[in-house]
Short mmCIF file of C-alpha atoms in Angstrom, two decimals:
data_model
loop_
_atom_site.label_atom_id
_atom_site.label_comp_id
_atom_site.label_asym_id
_atom_site.label_seq_id
_atom_site.Cartn_x
_atom_site.Cartn_y
_atom_site.Cartn_z
CA UNK A 1 -22.65 -60.17 58.80
CA UNK A 2 -20.48 -62.44 56.67
CA UNK A 3 -16.82 -62.27 57.62
CA UNK A 4 -13.71 -63.97 56.34
CA UNK A 5 -10.61 -64.24 58.51
CA UNK A 6 -7.07 -65.33 57.72
CA UNK A 7 -4.58 -66.17 60.44
CA UNK A 8 -1.64 -65.70 60.65
CA UNK A 9 -1.17 -62.37 58.92
CA UNK A 10 2.40 -63.36 58.01
CA UNK A 11 4.29 -66.62 57.72
CA UNK A 12 7.94 -67.44 56.95
CA UNK A 13 8.90 -70.94 55.86
CA UNK A 14 12.21 -72.46 54.64
CA UNK A 15 12.30 -73.43 50.99
CA UNK A 16 11.18 -76.97 50.27
CA UNK A 17 8.79 -77.29 53.16
CA UNK A 18 5.10 -78.01 52.80
CA UNK A 19 2.79 -75.45 54.35
CA UNK A 20 -0.86 -74.75 55.07
CA UNK A 21 -2.63 -71.39 54.93
CA UNK A 22 -5.88 -71.00 56.84
CA UNK A 23 -9.13 -69.23 56.07
CA UNK A 24 -12.26 -69.17 58.21
CA UNK A 25 -15.72 -67.78 57.50
CA UNK A 26 -18.79 -67.11 59.58
CA UNK A 27 -21.59 -68.19 57.22
CA UNK A 28 -21.78 -71.92 56.45
CA UNK A 29 -24.16 -71.18 53.56
CA UNK A 30 -21.19 -70.40 51.39
CA UNK A 31 -21.70 -70.66 47.63
CA UNK A 32 -18.05 -70.99 46.70
CA UNK A 33 -14.62 -70.02 47.99
CA UNK A 34 -11.76 -68.69 45.90
CA UNK A 35 -8.06 -68.45 46.70
CA UNK A 36 -5.96 -65.70 45.15
CA UNK A 37 -2.33 -64.71 45.05
CA UNK A 38 -1.31 -61.05 45.18
CA UNK A 39 2.23 -59.86 44.54
CA UNK A 40 3.19 -56.42 45.94
CA UNK A 41 1.45 -53.63 44.06
CA UNK A 42 -0.12 -56.08 41.64
CA UNK A 43 -3.52 -57.54 40.85
CA UNK A 44 -5.19 -60.69 42.11
CA UNK A 45 -4.33 -63.97 40.42
CA UNK A 46 -6.95 -66.70 40.83
CA UNK A 47 -5.43 -69.92 42.13
CA UNK A 48 -8.32 -72.22 42.92
CA UNK A 49 -12.11 -72.09 43.15
CA UNK A 50 -14.01 -74.57 45.34
CA UNK A 51 -17.74 -74.89 44.82
CA UNK A 52 -19.92 -75.57 47.88
CA UNK A 53 -20.58 -79.11 46.65
CA UNK A 54 -16.84 -79.87 46.50
CA UNK A 55 -14.46 -80.65 49.33
CA UNK A 56 -11.19 -79.93 47.58
CA UNK A 57 -9.50 -78.77 44.41
CA UNK A 58 -5.96 -79.32 43.20
CA UNK A 59 -3.74 -77.44 40.79
CA UNK A 60 -0.12 -78.49 40.56
CA UNK A 61 1.52 -78.08 43.98
CA UNK A 62 -1.60 -76.39 45.38
CA UNK A 63 -4.50 -78.10 47.10
CA UNK A 64 -7.43 -76.25 48.59
CA UNK A 65 -10.05 -77.77 50.87
CA UNK A 66 -13.45 -76.57 52.02
CA UNK A 67 -15.32 -77.62 55.17
CA UNK A 68 -18.60 -75.72 55.29
CA UNK A 69 -19.75 -77.16 58.60
CA UNK A 70 -16.69 -75.87 60.44
CA UNK A 71 -16.41 -72.68 58.38
CA UNK A 72 -12.86 -73.40 57.27
CA UNK A 73 -10.79 -73.61 54.12
CA UNK A 74 -7.12 -74.43 53.79
CA UNK A 75 -4.60 -73.90 51.02
CA UNK A 76 -1.83 -76.47 51.04
CA UNK A 77 1.38 -75.65 49.18
CA UNK A 78 3.74 -78.55 48.60
CA UNK A 79 7.52 -78.23 48.23
CA UNK A 80 7.54 -74.45 48.64
CA UNK A 81 9.77 -72.30 46.40
CA UNK A 82 11.00 -68.71 46.75
CA UNK A 83 8.67 -67.79 43.87
CA UNK A 84 5.71 -68.71 46.07
CA UNK A 85 6.42 -65.64 48.22
CA UNK A 86 3.34 -63.42 47.97
CA UNK A 87 0.17 -62.52 49.84
CA UNK A 88 -2.51 -65.19 49.66
CA UNK A 89 -6.12 -64.09 49.91
CA UNK A 90 -9.23 -66.17 50.35
CA UNK A 91 -12.65 -64.85 49.43
CA UNK A 92 -16.12 -66.28 49.96
CA UNK A 93 -19.15 -65.93 47.73
CA UNK A 94 -22.22 -66.21 49.95
CA UNK A 95 -24.67 -66.06 47.09
CA UNK A 96 -25.10 -62.29 47.08
CA UNK A 97 -23.09 -61.61 43.93
CA UNK A 98 -20.01 -60.34 45.70
CA UNK A 99 -16.84 -61.76 47.19
CA UNK A 100 -16.01 -61.11 50.83
CA UNK A 101 -12.24 -61.10 51.25
CA UNK A 102 -9.97 -61.96 54.13
CA UNK A 103 -7.05 -59.72 55.06
CA UNK A 104 -4.58 -62.19 53.59
CA UNK A 105 -1.51 -64.09 54.74
CA UNK A 106 1.84 -62.68 53.62
CA UNK A 107 4.02 -65.70 52.85
CA UNK A 108 7.81 -65.53 52.67
CA UNK A 109 9.77 -68.54 51.49
CA UNK A 110 13.33 -68.40 52.80
CA UNK A 111 15.94 -69.75 50.33
CA UNK B 1 -4.79 -66.79 27.91
CA UNK B 2 -7.66 -64.27 28.11
CA UNK B 3 -7.22 -61.60 30.74
CA UNK B 4 -8.86 -58.53 32.20
CA UNK B 5 -7.03 -55.32 31.28
CA UNK B 6 -7.26 -52.00 33.10
CA UNK B 7 -6.17 -48.46 32.28
CA UNK B 8 -4.60 -46.33 33.54
CA UNK B 9 -2.26 -48.25 35.81
CA UNK B 10 -1.78 -45.15 37.95
CA UNK B 11 -3.65 -41.85 38.07
CA UNK B 12 -2.95 -38.84 40.23
CA UNK B 13 -5.73 -36.28 40.55
CA UNK B 14 -6.71 -33.27 42.59
CA UNK B 15 -9.52 -33.50 45.11
CA UNK B 16 -12.84 -32.64 43.50
CA UNK B 17 -11.84 -33.76 40.02
CA UNK B 18 -13.65 -36.42 38.01
CA UNK B 19 -11.88 -39.68 37.29
CA UNK B 20 -12.75 -42.46 34.87
CA UNK B 21 -11.13 -45.85 35.24
CA UNK B 22 -11.39 -48.21 32.32
CA UNK B 23 -11.54 -51.97 32.05
CA UNK B 24 -11.77 -54.50 29.25
CA UNK B 25 -13.25 -57.70 30.71
CA UNK B 26 -12.69 -61.16 29.29
CA UNK B 27 -14.63 -61.19 26.04
CA UNK B 28 -17.20 -63.94 26.64
CA UNK B 29 -17.90 -63.03 30.27
CA UNK B 30 -21.29 -61.74 31.33
CA UNK B 31 -20.72 -60.40 34.87
CA UNK B 32 -18.54 -57.42 35.66
CA UNK B 33 -17.33 -56.02 38.97
CA UNK B 34 -15.36 -53.25 40.59
CA UNK B 35 -13.51 -53.77 43.86
CA UNK B 36 -11.10 -51.51 45.67
CA UNK B 37 -8.25 -51.96 48.11
CA UNK B 38 -7.13 -49.10 50.32
CA UNK B 39 -3.45 -49.48 51.20
CA UNK B 40 -3.03 -52.05 53.97
CA UNK B 41 -6.71 -52.97 54.07
CA UNK B 42 -8.98 -55.70 52.73
CA UNK B 43 -10.20 -55.88 49.16
CA UNK B 44 -13.75 -54.46 49.23
CA UNK B 45 -16.65 -55.00 46.86
CA UNK B 46 -18.03 -51.88 45.16
CA UNK B 47 -20.49 -52.95 42.47
CA UNK B 48 -21.57 -55.78 40.20
CA UNK B 49 -23.03 -55.32 36.73
CA UNK B 50 -25.02 -57.74 34.60
CA UNK B 51 -27.23 -57.38 31.56
CA UNK B 52 -26.43 -53.68 31.28
CA UNK B 53 -27.50 -52.76 34.78
CA UNK B 54 -26.19 -52.72 38.33
CA UNK B 55 -27.17 -55.94 40.08
CA UNK B 56 -25.59 -55.28 43.48
CA UNK B 57 -23.73 -52.40 45.12
CA UNK B 58 -22.13 -51.76 48.47
CA UNK B 59 -22.64 -48.84 50.83
CA UNK B 60 -19.34 -47.43 49.55
CA UNK B 61 -20.85 -47.04 46.09
CA UNK B 62 -22.70 -43.78 46.70
CA UNK B 63 -23.95 -41.15 44.25
CA UNK B 64 -20.39 -40.07 43.47
CA UNK B 65 -19.77 -43.39 41.73
CA UNK B 66 -21.21 -44.69 38.49
CA UNK B 67 -20.50 -47.54 36.10
CA UNK B 68 -21.11 -47.89 32.42
CA UNK B 69 -20.61 -50.35 29.63
CA UNK B 70 -20.50 -47.89 26.72
CA UNK B 71 -19.82 -50.50 24.06
CA UNK B 72 -19.39 -54.24 23.75
CA UNK B 73 -15.95 -54.34 25.29
CA UNK B 74 -15.30 -51.56 27.83
CA UNK B 75 -16.54 -51.30 31.41
CA UNK B 76 -15.89 -48.02 33.21
CA UNK B 77 -15.98 -46.70 36.76
CA UNK B 78 -16.50 -42.97 37.16
CA UNK B 79 -15.92 -41.02 40.34
CA UNK B 80 -17.55 -37.61 39.90
CA UNK B 81 -15.82 -35.55 42.58
CA UNK B 82 -12.90 -37.35 44.12
CA UNK B 83 -12.13 -37.20 47.83
CA UNK B 84 -8.89 -37.92 49.63
CA UNK B 85 -10.37 -41.17 50.96
CA UNK B 86 -10.96 -42.41 47.40
CA UNK B 87 -7.21 -43.04 47.12
CA UNK B 88 -6.94 -46.79 46.61
CA UNK B 89 -6.20 -49.53 44.12
CA UNK B 90 -9.30 -50.20 42.02
CA UNK B 91 -9.71 -53.66 40.56
CA UNK B 92 -12.00 -54.69 37.75
CA UNK B 93 -13.12 -58.32 37.53
CA UNK B 94 -15.28 -60.43 35.28
CA UNK B 95 -16.88 -63.85 35.44
CA UNK B 96 -19.53 -66.04 33.93
CA UNK B 97 -19.32 -67.52 30.51
CA UNK B 98 -21.71 -70.09 29.04
CA UNK B 99 -20.36 -72.51 31.63
CA UNK B 100 -20.61 -70.32 34.70
CA UNK B 101 -18.22 -71.54 37.37
CA UNK B 102 -18.48 -68.34 39.40
CA UNK B 103 -14.72 -67.88 39.24
CA UNK B 104 -13.73 -64.22 39.15
CA UNK B 105 -10.77 -63.02 37.11
CA UNK B 106 -9.19 -59.75 38.16
CA UNK B 107 -7.19 -57.13 36.31
CA UNK B 108 -3.88 -55.68 37.47
CA UNK B 109 -5.62 -52.69 39.02
CA UNK B 110 -5.61 -48.92 38.65
CA UNK B 111 -3.93 -47.05 41.46
CA UNK B 112 -5.75 -43.78 42.19
CA UNK B 113 -4.00 -41.11 44.22
CA UNK B 114 -6.11 -38.11 45.25
CA UNK B 115 -4.15 -35.06 46.42
#
């Protein structure tokens, strides 16, 4: 069974610091991995998509990496801001036309 | 920027009633999905839809659920006889244009409360 795990469930970081969010998955035959942001009571905003042939993707202060052999992805956020506070979800597409989501990491940036 | 829109944003219904949730996917997308998120739990896949038919569905998507693309723009999820455990946030998503990156774009969700 394909599973996606995110640890820790919650993280608090002072404003301005760089931080890394972790995502692990059980099936190395991953097709792609997508990172999302979810604000309370809101929808999912796509942040970055990494195809299986890629090792990383960057968008502004965000950088996501993918290591299929170790079953890990990371989301790096540089120079964190209070507006980055949200829940961050990773989701894997294992080629079966559906995303398998992790439980998310709730990030709080302390001003 | 194109976006997925969903209506209603919140619906309250009595157990046993039928509910239809509506979605307008991004206009040039070819693949459509419904996911749900029960409060405090993971986002779960329900169904995918391509070329006017269901291409994949989860064990959650039983005979009480159905999807339809009645015209060129709307994509609906119907729950025939709602149960208490159907209370959740339902998300519509779409993907796949001519250049298919596989990136899914989600709507803001429809919160369903079954009493």
